[in-house]
Every structure is written in structure tokens, then in C-alpha cells.
């Protein structure tokens, strides 16, 4: 039996080689440099207050294209030059702090976001919080005393939201897993209090229901699996907050 013909096809079929070439072009990875330039164009459009028609006119005039996706990197660079001439000033990217103390603070900050204890878990928000706590312009330049003060402030937020930070008697090698399990317990408490999950729900069931995360056992879960559960519950907490079930 011959294959059914697509009634909406009006032109000739693409040859296998042509189709492969087209799919290859569509699937070609976008470089980080190109993504950065495209992001700057969108920021410029917003900051300059360009309406769509004005933006399209500039795009066409500078590149000869009607869409950024069809522009070459050189054409996007030319478009950015035009937007800069109209007053757009790209903000210089600031590298995230990379020392161990910053890493610990960042991990706490992200987890607090998953717990719903803070509204904005971005790197920029962490830097702003750290600046207020430490009196230091950049987390990257903080000394050991300042980092300690920051971490203790983050732990205090965690404690206020039901995430126990005490590690007396806990082996150092087990501390990260213990704290992650406690985070998940605190997340589940918040979701139960908001009636977002049933009183009889466990973390494994919630993770499966909200994000399709499959874990056989909570107590036997690896750190990677616990991270997946925490992320899934963090999304559920964010949804509950948006719906007004959580404050």
C-alpha cells in the first residue's frame, strides 16, 4: 500500500540529502558569543523603548533581514553598533565569585530560593544581600570573617523557615546529604501547610507528581537524586506562592 499523501503539500518533496542539510542547519548549535549578542539586542530594544515597528525598521536597514535568527554574527554586531549609537550601553558582565566561601553561600542561597524563603535566588540578588551583610563591594573580595558573617545570616534565614542547620554529632562527610534531606523535609512541611499536597504525601511522591522525578527511596537517595527532588519541590513552592497559597 502506498503511503498516504499529505493533502497540504503543494510543492515538490525535498530530496533526502536536501532534507538532511536543512535539518543539520536547524540543529546547528548556537555559540555563546552569538547568544550573548542576541541577548544584548533584546535588552537594548527594551531599554531604548523601541516599539516593534521601529525595531523591525532598524533591523532591516542595518542587516537586510527581518529576523535576528536569519542574521549572521557580523550583521548582529552591526545592529548592536546602531543601537549603541542611539544610547544603548551594554552592562559589563561581572564574573561570579568562585572561592569556596562564595560557593557555600551560593549553595545556601539557591536552597533558600527552593524553600521559598527568598523571592529572588539569582546571583545578582545574592551579591546585593552579601553587600548589605558584609559591607563589601563584591563577594569575590570578601575575607574569611565577612564570609562567615554572610553564611551565618543565611543559616538564620533557613532556621526561621524550618530548615534545621545544626550539625552537632554529624560526620563532615555526611553533612551535605543530611542538610539536603532536611531541606526537603522543610519544603514538604511548607507544601502541606499550604494544602498543596496531601497530609499523607511523602517527598518521593511529590517529586514524581510535580516533575516526574523517580526515586526509589528517600533515605537511600543519592545527593544527585536529592537535588532533583529539592528542585521539583522548589518549583511546586513557587507555584503555590503564585497562586496565593503561600506567603
JSON list of C-alpha atoms in Angstrom, two decimals:
[
{"chain": "A", "resi": 1, "resn": "UNK", "atom": "CA", "xyz": [0.00, 0.00, 0.00]},
{"chain": "A", "resi": 2, "resn": "UNK", "atom": "CA", "xyz": [1.39, 3.39, -0.91]},
{"chain": "A", "resi": 3, "resn": "UNK", "atom": "CA", "xyz": [1.93, 5.96, 1.82]},
{"chain": "A", "resi": 4, "resn": "UNK", "atom": "CA", "xyz": [-0.88, 8.46, 2.33]},
{"chain": "A", "resi": 5, "resn": "UNK", "atom": "CA", "xyz": [-0.22, 11.77, 0.66]},
{"chain": "A", "resi": 6, "resn": "UNK", "atom": "CA", "xyz": [-0.20, 14.91, 2.75]},
{"chain": "A", "resi": 7, "resn": "UNK", "atom": "CA", "xyz": [-3.12, 16.99, 1.32]},
{"chain": "A", "resi": 8, "resn": "UNK", "atom": "CA", "xyz": [-1.43, 20.22, 2.46]},
{"chain": "A", "resi": 9, "resn": "UNK", "atom": "CA", "xyz": [1.75, 19.59, 0.48]},
{"chain": "A", "resi": 10, "resn": "UNK", "atom": "CA", "xyz": [1.69, 21.61, -2.73]},
{"chain": "A", "resi": 11, "resn": "UNK", "atom": "CA", "xyz": [5.36, 21.75, -3.74]},
{"chain": "A", "resi": 12, "resn": "UNK", "atom": "CA", "xyz": [7.86, 19.06, -4.68]},
{"chain": "A", "resi": 13, "resn": "UNK", "atom": "CA", "xyz": [9.26, 16.81, -1.97]},
{"chain": "A", "resi": 14, "resn": "UNK", "atom": "CA", "xyz": [12.72, 17.57, -0.65]},
{"chain": "A", "resi": 15, "resn": "UNK", "atom": "CA", "xyz": [15.35, 15.03, -1.55]},
{"chain": "A", "resi": 16, "resn": "UNK", "atom": "CA", "xyz": [16.87, 13.06, 1.33]},
{"chain": "A", "resi": 17, "resn": "UNK", "atom": "CA", "xyz": [20.14, 14.95, 1.00]},
{"chain": "A", "resi": 18, "resn": "UNK", "atom": "CA", "xyz": [18.41, 18.35, 0.95]},
{"chain": "A", "resi": 19, "resn": "UNK", "atom": "CA", "xyz": [16.32, 17.41, 3.96]},
{"chain": "A", "resi": 20, "resn": "UNK", "atom": "CA", "xyz": [19.41, 16.27, 5.86]},
{"chain": "A", "resi": 21, "resn": "UNK", "atom": "CA", "xyz": [21.18, 19.53, 5.05]},
{"chain": "A", "resi": 22, "resn": "UNK", "atom": "CA", "xyz": [18.18, 21.56, 6.23]},
{"chain": "A", "resi": 23, "resn": "UNK", "atom": "CA", "xyz": [17.84, 19.63, 9.49]},
{"chain": "A", "resi": 24, "resn": "UNK", "atom": "CA", "xyz": [21.57, 19.99, 10.06]},
{"chain": "A", "resi": 25, "resn": "UNK", "atom": "CA", "xyz": [21.36, 23.75, 9.70]},
{"chain": "A", "resi": 26, "resn": "UNK", "atom": "CA", "xyz": [18.42, 23.96, 12.08]},
{"chain": "A", "resi": 27, "resn": "UNK", "atom": "CA", "xyz": [20.17, 21.81, 14.63]},
{"chain": "A", "resi": 28, "resn": "UNK", "atom": "CA", "xyz": [23.48, 23.67, 14.44]},
{"chain": "A", "resi": 29, "resn": "UNK", "atom": "CA", "xyz": [24.47, 24.78, 17.95]},
{"chain": "A", "resi": 30, "resn": "UNK", "atom": "CA", "xyz": [24.42, 28.49, 18.72]},
{"chain": "A", "resi": 31, "resn": "UNK", "atom": "CA", "xyz": [27.72, 29.82, 20.04]},
{"chain": "A", "resi": 32, "resn": "UNK", "atom": "CA", "xyz": [27.88, 31.54, 23.42]},
{"chain": "A", "resi": 33, "resn": "UNK", "atom": "CA", "xyz": [29.06, 34.71, 21.66]},
{"chain": "A", "resi": 34, "resn": "UNK", "atom": "CA", "xyz": [26.01, 34.73, 19.37]},
{"chain": "A", "resi": 35, "resn": "UNK", "atom": "CA", "xyz": [23.64, 34.09, 22.30]},
{"chain": "A", "resi": 36, "resn": "UNK", "atom": "CA", "xyz": [25.26, 36.99, 24.15]},
{"chain": "A", "resi": 37, "resn": "UNK", "atom": "CA", "xyz": [24.83, 39.36, 21.20]},
{"chain": "A", "resi": 38, "resn": "UNK", "atom": "CA", "xyz": [21.19, 38.35, 20.70]},
{"chain": "A", "resi": 39, "resn": "UNK", "atom": "CA", "xyz": [20.56, 38.88, 24.40]},
{"chain": "A", "resi": 40, "resn": "UNK", "atom": "CA", "xyz": [22.06, 42.36, 24.21]},
{"chain": "A", "resi": 41, "resn": "UNK", "atom": "CA", "xyz": [19.81, 43.23, 21.26]},
{"chain": "A", "resi": 42, "resn": "UNK", "atom": "CA", "xyz": [16.72, 42.29, 23.27]},
{"chain": "A", "resi": 43, "resn": "UNK", "atom": "CA", "xyz": [17.95, 44.29, 26.27]},
{"chain": "A", "resi": 44, "resn": "UNK", "atom": "CA", "xyz": [18.66, 47.30, 24.02]},
{"chain": "A", "resi": 45, "resn": "UNK", "atom": "CA", "xyz": [15.21, 47.08, 22.47]},
{"chain": "A", "resi": 46, "resn": "UNK", "atom": "CA", "xyz": [13.66, 47.18, 25.93]},
{"chain": "A", "resi": 47, "resn": "UNK", "atom": "CA", "xyz": [15.89, 49.89, 27.39]},
{"chain": "A", "resi": 48, "resn": "UNK", "atom": "CA", "xyz": [15.52, 52.16, 24.37]},
{"chain": "A", "resi": 49, "resn": "UNK", "atom": "CA", "xyz": [11.75, 51.72, 24.47]},
{"chain": "A", "resi": 50, "resn": "UNK", "atom": "CA", "xyz": [11.57, 50.66, 20.81]},
{"chain": "A", "resi": 51, "resn": "UNK", "atom": "CA", "xyz": [8.15, 49.60, 19.59]},
{"chain": "A", "resi": 52, "resn": "UNK", "atom": "CA", "xyz": [8.10, 46.58, 17.31]},
{"chain": "A", "resi": 53, "resn": "UNK", "atom": "CA", "xyz": [7.71, 48.53, 14.06]},
{"chain": "A", "resi": 54, "resn": "UNK", "atom": "CA", "xyz": [10.66, 50.82, 14.86]},
{"chain": "A", "resi": 55, "resn": "UNK", "atom": "CA", "xyz": [12.82, 47.88, 15.87]},
{"chain": "A", "resi": 56, "resn": "UNK", "atom": "CA", "xyz": [11.99, 45.99, 12.67]},
{"chain": "A", "resi": 57, "resn": "UNK", "atom": "CA", "xyz": [12.80, 49.06, 10.59]},
{"chain": "A", "resi": 58, "resn": "UNK", "atom": "CA", "xyz": [16.25, 49.38, 12.22]},
{"chain": "A", "resi": 59, "resn": "UNK", "atom": "CA", "xyz": [16.86, 45.65, 11.86]},
{"chain": "A", "resi": 60, "resn": "UNK", "atom": "CA", "xyz": [16.00, 45.71, 8.16]},
{"chain": "A", "resi": 61, "resn": "UNK", "atom": "CA", "xyz": [18.03, 48.87, 7.49]},
{"chain": "A", "resi": 62, "resn": "UNK", "atom": "CA", "xyz": [21.16, 47.57, 9.22]},
{"chain": "A", "resi": 63, "resn": "UNK", "atom": "CA", "xyz": [21.11, 43.90, 8.23]},
{"chain": "A", "resi": 64, "resn": "UNK", "atom": "CA", "xyz": [18.74, 43.49, 5.30]},
{"chain": "A", "resi": 65, "resn": "UNK", "atom": "CA", "xyz": [16.97, 40.80, 7.36]},
{"chain": "A", "resi": 66, "resn": "UNK", "atom": "CA", "xyz": [13.56, 40.78, 9.02]},
{"chain": "A", "resi": 67, "resn": "UNK", "atom": "CA", "xyz": [14.50, 38.40, 11.83]},
{"chain": "A", "resi": 68, "resn": "UNK", "atom": "CA", "xyz": [17.50, 38.07, 14.15]},
{"chain": "A", "resi": 69, "resn": "UNK", "atom": "CA", "xyz": [17.55, 34.33, 13.60]},
{"chain": "A", "resi": 70, "resn": "UNK", "atom": "CA", "xyz": [18.49, 34.78, 9.94]},
{"chain": "A", "resi": 71, "resn": "UNK", "atom": "CA", "xyz": [21.23, 37.33, 10.66]},
{"chain": "A", "resi": 72, "resn": "UNK", "atom": "CA", "xyz": [24.89, 36.43, 10.58]},
{"chain": "A", "resi": 73, "resn": "UNK", "atom": "CA", "xyz": [27.04, 37.26, 13.61]},
{"chain": "A", "resi": 74, "resn": "UNK", "atom": "CA", "xyz": [28.53, 40.19, 11.69]},
{"chain": "A", "resi": 75, "resn": "UNK", "atom": "CA", "xyz": [25.06, 41.55, 10.94]},
{"chain": "A", "resi": 76, "resn": "UNK", "atom": "CA", "xyz": [24.02, 41.28, 14.60]},
{"chain": "A", "resi": 77, "resn": "UNK", "atom": "CA", "xyz": [27.21, 43.12, 15.58]},
{"chain": "A", "resi": 78, "resn": "UNK", "atom": "CA", "xyz": [26.33, 45.87, 13.09]},
{"chain": "A", "resi": 79, "resn": "UNK", "atom": "CA", "xyz": [22.81, 46.11, 14.54]},
{"chain": "A", "resi": 80, "resn": "UNK", "atom": "CA", "xyz": [24.27, 46.44, 18.04]},
{"chain": "A", "resi": 81, "resn": "UNK", "atom": "CA", "xyz": [26.51, 49.27, 16.87]},
{"chain": "A", "resi": 82, "resn": "UNK", "atom": "CA", "xyz": [23.43, 51.10, 15.60]},
{"chain": "A", "resi": 83, "resn": "UNK", "atom": "CA", "xyz": [21.60, 50.56, 18.89]},
{"chain": "A", "resi": 84, "resn": "UNK", "atom": "CA", "xyz": [24.64, 51.81, 20.81]},
{"chain": "A", "resi": 85, "resn": "UNK", "atom": "CA", "xyz": [24.65, 54.95, 18.68]},
{"chain": "A", "resi": 86, "resn": "UNK", "atom": "CA", "xyz": [21.08, 55.55, 19.84]},
{"chain": "A", "resi": 87, "resn": "UNK", "atom": "CA", "xyz": [22.07, 55.44, 23.51]},
{"chain": "A", "resi": 88, "resn": "UNK", "atom": "CA", "xyz": [22.25, 51.77, 24.47]},
{"chain": "A", "resi": 89, "resn": "UNK", "atom": "CA", "xyz": [25.17, 50.97, 26.80]},
{"chain": "A", "resi": 90, "resn": "UNK", "atom": "CA", "xyz": [25.76, 47.24, 27.41]},
{"chain": "A", "resi": 91, "resn": "UNK", "atom": "CA", "xyz": [26.47, 46.39, 31.01]},
{"chain": "A", "resi": 92, "resn": "UNK", "atom": "CA", "xyz": [29.77, 44.66, 31.59]},
{"chain": "A", "resi": 93, "resn": "UNK", "atom": "CA", "xyz": [29.26, 41.12, 32.82]},
{"chain": "A", "resi": 94, "resn": "UNK", "atom": "CA", "xyz": [30.55, 40.53, 36.33]},
{"chain": "A", "resi": 95, "resn": "UNK", "atom": "CA", "xyz": [32.12, 37.15, 36.97]},
{"chain": "A", "resi": 96, "resn": "UNK", "atom": "CA", "xyz": [30.55, 35.23, 39.82]},
{"chain": "A", "resi": 97, "resn": "UNK", "atom": "CA", "xyz": [32.70, 34.82, 42.93]},
{"chain": "A", "resi": 98, "resn": "UNK", "atom": "CA", "xyz": [34.50, 31.49, 42.71]},
{"chain": "A", "resi": 99, "resn": "UNK", "atom": "CA", "xyz": [36.20, 30.89, 46.07]},
{"chain": "A", "resi": 100, "resn": "UNK", "atom": "CA", "xyz": [34.97, 28.11, 48.43]},
{"chain": "A", "resi": 101, "resn": "UNK", "atom": "CA", "xyz": [33.25, 30.52, 50.82]},
{"chain": "A", "resi": 102, "resn": "UNK", "atom": "CA", "xyz": [31.26, 32.03, 47.98]},
{"chain": "A", "resi": 103, "resn": "UNK", "atom": "CA", "xyz": [30.35, 28.55, 46.80]},
{"chain": "A", "resi": 104, "resn": "UNK", "atom": "CA", "xyz": [28.93, 27.68, 50.22]},
{"chain": "A", "resi": 105, "resn": "UNK", "atom": "CA", "xyz": [26.98, 30.94, 50.37]},
{"chain": "A", "resi": 106, "resn": "UNK", "atom": "CA", "xyz": [25.65, 30.39, 46.85]},
{"chain": "A", "resi": 107, "resn": "UNK", "atom": "CA", "xyz": [24.50, 26.84, 47.62]},
{"chain": "A", "resi": 108, "resn": "UNK", "atom": "CA", "xyz": [22.63, 28.12, 50.68]},
{"chain": "A", "resi": 109, "resn": "UNK", "atom": "CA", "xyz": [21.12, 30.98, 48.69]},
{"chain": "A", "resi": 110, "resn": "UNK", "atom": "CA", "xyz": [19.83, 28.68, 45.94]},
{"chain": "A", "resi": 111, "resn": "UNK", "atom": "CA", "xyz": [18.40, 26.28, 48.52]},
{"chain": "A", "resi": 112, "resn": "UNK", "atom": "CA", "xyz": [16.65, 29.16, 50.30]},
{"chain": "A", "resi": 113, "resn": "UNK", "atom": "CA", "xyz": [15.06, 30.01, 46.97]},
{"chain": "A", "resi": 114, "resn": "UNK", "atom": "CA", "xyz": [13.85, 26.42, 46.62]},
{"chain": "A", "resi": 115, "resn": "UNK", "atom": "CA", "xyz": [12.42, 26.65, 50.13]},
{"chain": "A", "resi": 116, "resn": "UNK", "atom": "CA", "xyz": [10.58, 29.85, 49.23]},
{"chain": "A", "resi": 117, "resn": "UNK", "atom": "CA", "xyz": [12.43, 31.74, 51.97]},
{"chain": "A", "resi": 118, "resn": "UNK", "atom": "CA", "xyz": [13.63, 34.36, 49.46]},
{"chain": "A", "resi": 119, "resn": "UNK", "atom": "CA", "xyz": [11.90, 35.64, 46.34]},
{"chain": "A", "resi": 120, "resn": "UNK", "atom": "CA", "xyz": [14.93, 36.07, 44.10]},
{"chain": "A", "resi": 121, "resn": "UNK", "atom": "CA", "xyz": [17.65, 33.41, 44.10]},
{"chain": "A", "resi": 122, "resn": "UNK", "atom": "CA", "xyz": [19.72, 34.99, 41.33]},
{"chain": "A", "resi": 123, "resn": "UNK", "atom": "CA", "xyz": [23.44, 35.71, 41.55]},
{"chain": "A", "resi": 124, "resn": "UNK", "atom": "CA", "xyz": [22.74, 39.44, 41.40]},
{"chain": "A", "resi": 125, "resn": "UNK", "atom": "CA", "xyz": [20.36, 39.19, 44.38]},
{"chain": "A", "resi": 126, "resn": "UNK", "atom": "CA", "xyz": [22.97, 37.21, 46.32]},
{"chain": "A", "resi": 127, "resn": "UNK", "atom": "CA", "xyz": [25.58, 39.89, 45.63]},
{"chain": "A", "resi": 128, "resn": "UNK", "atom": "CA", "xyz": [23.17, 42.58, 46.82]},
{"chain": "A", "resi": 129, "resn": "UNK", "atom": "CA", "xyz": [22.37, 40.66, 50.01]},
{"chain": "A", "resi": 130, "resn": "UNK", "atom": "CA", "xyz": [26.05, 39.96, 50.64]},
{"chain": "A", "resi": 131, "resn": "UNK", "atom": "CA", "xyz": [26.90, 43.63, 50.17]},
{"chain": "A", "resi": 132, "resn": "UNK", "atom": "CA", "xyz": [24.36, 44.61, 52.85]},
{"chain": "A", "resi": 133, "resn": "UNK", "atom": "CA", "xyz": [25.55, 41.93, 55.25]},
{"chain": "A", "resi": 134, "resn": "UNK", "atom": "CA", "xyz": [29.29, 42.30, 54.81]},
{"chain": "A", "resi": 135, "resn": "UNK", "atom": "CA", "xyz": [29.83, 45.89, 53.78]},
{"chain": "A", "resi": 136, "resn": "UNK", "atom": "CA", "xyz": [31.98, 44.57, 50.93]},
{"chain": "A", "resi": 137, "resn": "UNK", "atom": "CA", "xyz": [31.51, 45.69, 47.33]},
{"chain": "A", "resi": 138, "resn": "UNK", "atom": "CA", "xyz": [31.87, 42.19, 45.83]},
{"chain": "A", "resi": 139, "resn": "UNK", "atom": "CA", "xyz": [31.52, 38.71, 47.23]},
{"chain": "A", "resi": 140, "resn": "UNK", "atom": "CA", "xyz": [34.70, 37.86, 45.31]},
{"chain": "A", "resi": 141, "resn": "UNK", "atom": "CA", "xyz": [36.68, 40.22, 47.55]},
{"chain": "A", "resi": 142, "resn": "UNK", "atom": "CA", "xyz": [35.21, 39.12, 50.90]},
{"chain": "A", "resi": 143, "resn": "UNK", "atom": "CA", "xyz": [37.58, 37.90, 53.59]},
{"chain": "A", "resi": 144, "resn": "UNK", "atom": "CA", "xyz": [37.04, 34.87, 55.83]},
{"chain": "A", "resi": 145, "resn": "UNK", "atom": "CA", "xyz": [35.39, 36.89, 58.62]},
{"chain": "A", "resi": 146, "resn": "UNK", "atom": "CA", "xyz": [32.96, 38.51, 56.18]},
{"chain": "A", "resi": 147, "resn": "UNK", "atom": "CA", "xyz": [32.08, 35.17, 54.57]},
{"chain": "A", "resi": 148, "resn": "UNK", "atom": "CA", "xyz": [31.39, 33.68, 58.00]},
{"chain": "A", "resi": 149, "resn": "UNK", "atom": "CA", "xyz": [29.03, 36.56, 58.79]},
{"chain": "A", "resi": 150, "resn": "UNK", "atom": "CA", "xyz": [27.23, 36.07, 55.46]},
{"chain": "A", "resi": 151, "resn": "UNK", "atom": "CA", "xyz": [26.85, 32.29, 55.87]},
{"chain": "A", "resi": 152, "resn": "UNK", "atom": "CA", "xyz": [25.54, 32.70, 59.41]},
{"chain": "A", "resi": 153, "resn": "UNK", "atom": "CA", "xyz": [22.96, 35.22, 58.18]},
{"chain": "A", "resi": 154, "resn": "UNK", "atom": "CA", "xyz": [21.81, 32.75, 55.53]},
{"chain": "A", "resi": 155, "resn": "UNK", "atom": "CA", "xyz": [21.62, 29.95, 58.09]},
{"chain": "A", "resi": 156, "resn": "UNK", "atom": "CA", "xyz": [19.45, 32.17, 60.29]},
{"chain": "A", "resi": 157, "resn": "UNK", "atom": "CA", "xyz": [17.01, 32.65, 57.41]},
{"chain": "A", "resi": 158, "resn": "UNK", "atom": "CA", "xyz": [16.96, 28.88, 56.90]},
{"chain": "A", "resi": 159, "resn": "UNK", "atom": "CA", "xyz": [16.21, 28.25, 60.59]},
{"chain": "A", "resi": 160, "resn": "UNK", "atom": "CA", "xyz": [13.35, 30.78, 60.55]},
{"chain": "A", "resi": 161, "resn": "UNK", "atom": "CA", "xyz": [11.78, 28.83, 57.69]},
{"chain": "A", "resi": 162, "resn": "UNK", "atom": "CA", "xyz": [12.07, 25.43, 59.33]},
{"chain": "A", "resi": 163, "resn": "UNK", "atom": "CA", "xyz": [15.32, 24.21, 57.77]},
{"chain": "A", "resi": 164, "resn": "UNK", "atom": "CA", "xyz": [17.48, 22.91, 60.63]},
{"chain": "A", "resi": 165, "resn": "UNK", "atom": "CA", "xyz": [21.17, 23.83, 60.21]},
{"chain": "A", "resi": 166, "resn": "UNK", "atom": "CA", "xyz": [22.60, 22.24, 63.35]},
{"chain": "A", "resi": 167, "resn": "UNK", "atom": "CA", "xyz": [25.21, 19.57, 62.62]},
{"chain": "A", "resi": 168, "resn": "UNK", "atom": "CA", "xyz": [26.33, 18.54, 66.13]},
{"chain": "A", "resi": 169, "resn": "UNK", "atom": "CA", "xyz": [27.38, 14.89, 66.02]},
{"chain": "A", "resi": 170, "resn": "UNK", "atom": "CA", "xyz": [27.08, 14.68, 62.21]},
{"chain": "A", "resi": 171, "resn": "UNK", "atom": "CA", "xyz": [30.17, 13.46, 60.35]},
{"chain": "A", "resi": 172, "resn": "UNK", "atom": "CA", "xyz": [31.58, 16.05, 57.95]},
{"chain": "A", "resi": 173, "resn": "UNK", "atom": "CA", "xyz": [31.30, 13.63, 55.02]},
{"chain": "A", "resi": 174, "resn": "UNK", "atom": "CA", "xyz": [27.57, 13.20, 55.67]},
{"chain": "A", "resi": 175, "resn": "UNK", "atom": "CA", "xyz": [26.73, 16.86, 56.36]},
{"chain": "A", "resi": 176, "resn": "UNK", "atom": "CA", "xyz": [25.72, 17.82, 52.80]},
{"chain": "A", "resi": 177, "resn": "UNK", "atom": "CA", "xyz": [23.33, 14.88, 52.42]},
{"chain": "A", "resi": 178, "resn": "UNK", "atom": "CA", "xyz": [21.83, 15.44, 55.88]},
{"chain": "A", "resi": 179, "resn": "UNK", "atom": "CA", "xyz": [21.22, 19.13, 55.16]},
{"chain": "A", "resi": 180, "resn": "UNK", "atom": "CA", "xyz": [19.67, 18.31, 51.77]},
{"chain": "A", "resi": 181, "resn": "UNK", "atom": "CA", "xyz": [17.26, 15.83, 53.37]},
{"chain": "A", "resi": 182, "resn": "UNK", "atom": "CA", "xyz": [16.33, 18.43, 55.99]},
{"chain": "A", "resi": 183, "resn": "UNK", "atom": "CA", "xyz": [15.74, 20.98, 53.22]},
{"chain": "A", "resi": 184, "resn": "UNK", "atom": "CA", "xyz": [13.34, 18.58, 51.52]},
{"chain": "A", "resi": 185, "resn": "UNK", "atom": "CA", "xyz": [11.56, 17.90, 54.82]},
{"chain": "A", "resi": 186, "resn": "UNK", "atom": "CA", "xyz": [11.13, 21.66, 55.30]},
{"chain": "A", "resi": 187, "resn": "UNK", "atom": "CA", "xyz": [9.83, 22.03, 51.74]},
{"chain": "A", "resi": 188, "resn": "UNK", "atom": "CA", "xyz": [7.27, 19.29, 52.30]},
{"chain": "A", "resi": 189, "resn": "UNK", "atom": "CA", "xyz": [6.13, 20.96, 55.53]},
{"chain": "A", "resi": 190, "resn": "UNK", "atom": "CA", "xyz": [5.54, 24.21, 53.65]},
{"chain": "A", "resi": 191, "resn": "UNK", "atom": "CA", "xyz": [3.63, 22.43, 50.88]},
{"chain": "A", "resi": 192, "resn": "UNK", "atom": "CA", "xyz": [1.45, 20.55, 53.41]},
{"chain": "A", "resi": 193, "resn": "UNK", "atom": "CA", "xyz": [0.74, 23.75, 55.35]},
{"chain": "A", "resi": 194, "resn": "UNK", "atom": "CA", "xyz": [-0.40, 25.35, 52.08]},
{"chain": "A", "resi": 195, "resn": "UNK", "atom": "CA", "xyz": [-2.61, 22.32, 51.28]},
{"chain": "A", "resi": 196, "resn": "UNK", "atom": "CA", "xyz": [-0.59, 22.00, 48.08]},
{"chain": "A", "resi": 197, "resn": "UNK", "atom": "CA", "xyz": [-0.02, 18.31, 48.83]},
{"chain": "A", "resi": 198, "resn": "UNK", "atom": "CA", "xyz": [-1.94, 15.80, 50.90]},
{"chain": "A", "resi": 199, "resn": "UNK", "atom": "CA", "xyz": [-1.05, 15.30, 54.54]},
{"chain": "A", "resi": 200, "resn": "UNK", "atom": "CA", "xyz": [-0.01, 11.74, 53.72]},
{"chain": "A", "resi": 201, "resn": "UNK", "atom": "CA", "xyz": [2.27, 12.69, 50.80]},
{"chain": "A", "resi": 202, "resn": "UNK", "atom": "CA", "xyz": [5.96, 11.90, 51.02]},
{"chain": "A", "resi": 203, "resn": "UNK", "atom": "CA", "xyz": [8.76, 13.73, 49.20]},
{"chain": "A", "resi": 204, "resn": "UNK", "atom": "CA", "xyz": [9.20, 10.91, 46.69]},
{"chain": "A", "resi": 205, "resn": "UNK", "atom": "CA", "xyz": [5.52, 11.02, 45.72]},
{"chain": "A", "resi": 206, "resn": "UNK", "atom": "CA", "xyz": [5.54, 14.82, 45.45]},
{"chain": "A", "resi": 207, "resn": "UNK", "atom": "CA", "xyz": [8.65, 14.83, 43.25]},
{"chain": "A", "resi": 208, "resn": "UNK", "atom": "CA", "xyz": [7.07, 12.24, 40.96]},
{"chain": "A", "resi": 209, "resn": "UNK", "atom": "CA", "xyz": [3.77, 14.15, 40.76]},
{"chain": "A", "resi": 210, "resn": "UNK", "atom": "CA", "xyz": [5.25, 17.61, 40.18]},
{"chain": "A", "resi": 211, "resn": "UNK", "atom": "CA", "xyz": [8.24, 16.86, 37.96]},
{"chain": "A", "resi": 212, "resn": "UNK", "atom": "CA", "xyz": [8.24, 13.20, 37.03]},
{"chain": "A", "resi": 213, "resn": "UNK", "atom": "CA", "xyz": [11.33, 12.65, 39.20]},
{"chain": "A", "resi": 214, "resn": "UNK", "atom": "CA", "xyz": [11.59, 8.95, 40.01]},
{"chain": "A", "resi": 215, "resn": "UNK", "atom": "CA", "xyz": [13.42, 7.99, 43.19]},
{"chain": "A", "resi": 216, "resn": "UNK", "atom": "CA", "xyz": [13.02, 4.58, 44.81]},
{"chain": "A", "resi": 217, "resn": "UNK", "atom": "CA", "xyz": [13.76, 5.61, 48.38]},
{"chain": "A", "resi": 218, "resn": "UNK", "atom": "CA", "xyz": [14.17, 8.96, 50.12]},
{"chain": "A", "resi": 219, "resn": "UNK", "atom": "CA", "xyz": [16.63, 7.66, 52.72]},
{"chain": "A", "resi": 220, "resn": "UNK", "atom": "CA", "xyz": [18.57, 5.74, 50.08]},
{"chain": "A", "resi": 221, "resn": "UNK", "atom": "CA", "xyz": [18.62, 8.59, 47.54]},
{"chain": "A", "resi": 222, "resn": "UNK", "atom": "CA", "xyz": [21.94, 9.87, 46.25]},
{"chain": "A", "resi": 223, "resn": "UNK", "atom": "CA", "xyz": [22.88, 13.53, 46.53]},
{"chain": "A", "resi": 224, "resn": "UNK", "atom": "CA", "xyz": [22.07, 13.96, 42.83]},
{"chain": "A", "resi": 225, "resn": "UNK", "atom": "CA", "xyz": [18.61, 12.44, 43.36]},
{"chain": "A", "resi": 226, "resn": "UNK", "atom": "CA", "xyz": [18.05, 14.63, 46.42]},
{"chain": "A", "resi": 227, "resn": "UNK", "atom": "CA", "xyz": [18.98, 17.68, 44.34]},
{"chain": "A", "resi": 228, "resn": "UNK", "atom": "CA", "xyz": [16.35, 16.65, 41.77]},
{"chain": "A", "resi": 229, "resn": "UNK", "atom": "CA", "xyz": [13.71, 16.30, 44.48]},
{"chain": "A", "resi": 230, "resn": "UNK", "atom": "CA", "xyz": [14.59, 19.69, 46.00]},
{"chain": "A", "resi": 231, "resn": "UNK", "atom": "CA", "xyz": [14.37, 21.36, 42.59]},
{"chain": "A", "resi": 232, "resn": "UNK", "atom": "CA", "xyz": [10.98, 19.76, 41.90]},
{"chain": "A", "resi": 233, "resn": "UNK", "atom": "CA", "xyz": [9.59, 20.80, 45.28]},
{"chain": "A", "resi": 234, "resn": "UNK", "atom": "CA", "xyz": [11.07, 24.28, 44.81]},
{"chain": "A", "resi": 235, "resn": "UNK", "atom": "CA", "xyz": [9.05, 24.64, 41.62]},
{"chain": "A", "resi": 236, "resn": "UNK", "atom": "CA", "xyz": [5.93, 23.47, 43.44]},
{"chain": "A", "resi": 237, "resn": "UNK", "atom": "CA", "xyz": [6.53, 26.02, 46.22]},
{"chain": "A", "resi": 238, "resn": "UNK", "atom": "CA", "xyz": [6.94, 28.79, 43.63]},
{"chain": "A", "resi": 239, "resn": "UNK", "atom": "CA", "xyz": [3.65, 27.74, 42.01]},
{"chain": "A", "resi": 240, "resn": "UNK", "atom": "CA", "xyz": [1.91, 27.70, 45.40]},
{"chain": "A", "resi": 241, "resn": "UNK", "atom": "CA", "xyz": [3.21, 31.18, 46.11]},
{"chain": "A", "resi": 242, "resn": "UNK", "atom": "CA", "xyz": [1.99, 32.49, 42.75]},
{"chain": "A", "resi": 243, "resn": "UNK", "atom": "CA", "xyz": [-1.43, 31.03, 43.47]},
{"chain": "A", "resi": 244, "resn": "UNK", "atom": "CA", "xyz": [-1.53, 32.83, 46.83]},
{"chain": "A", "resi": 245, "resn": "UNK", "atom": "CA", "xyz": [-1.39, 29.63, 48.88]},
{"chain": "A", "resi": 246, "resn": "UNK", "atom": "CA", "xyz": [1.99, 30.60, 50.38]},
{"chain": "A", "resi": 247, "resn": "UNK", "atom": "CA", "xyz": [3.30, 33.92, 51.60]}
]
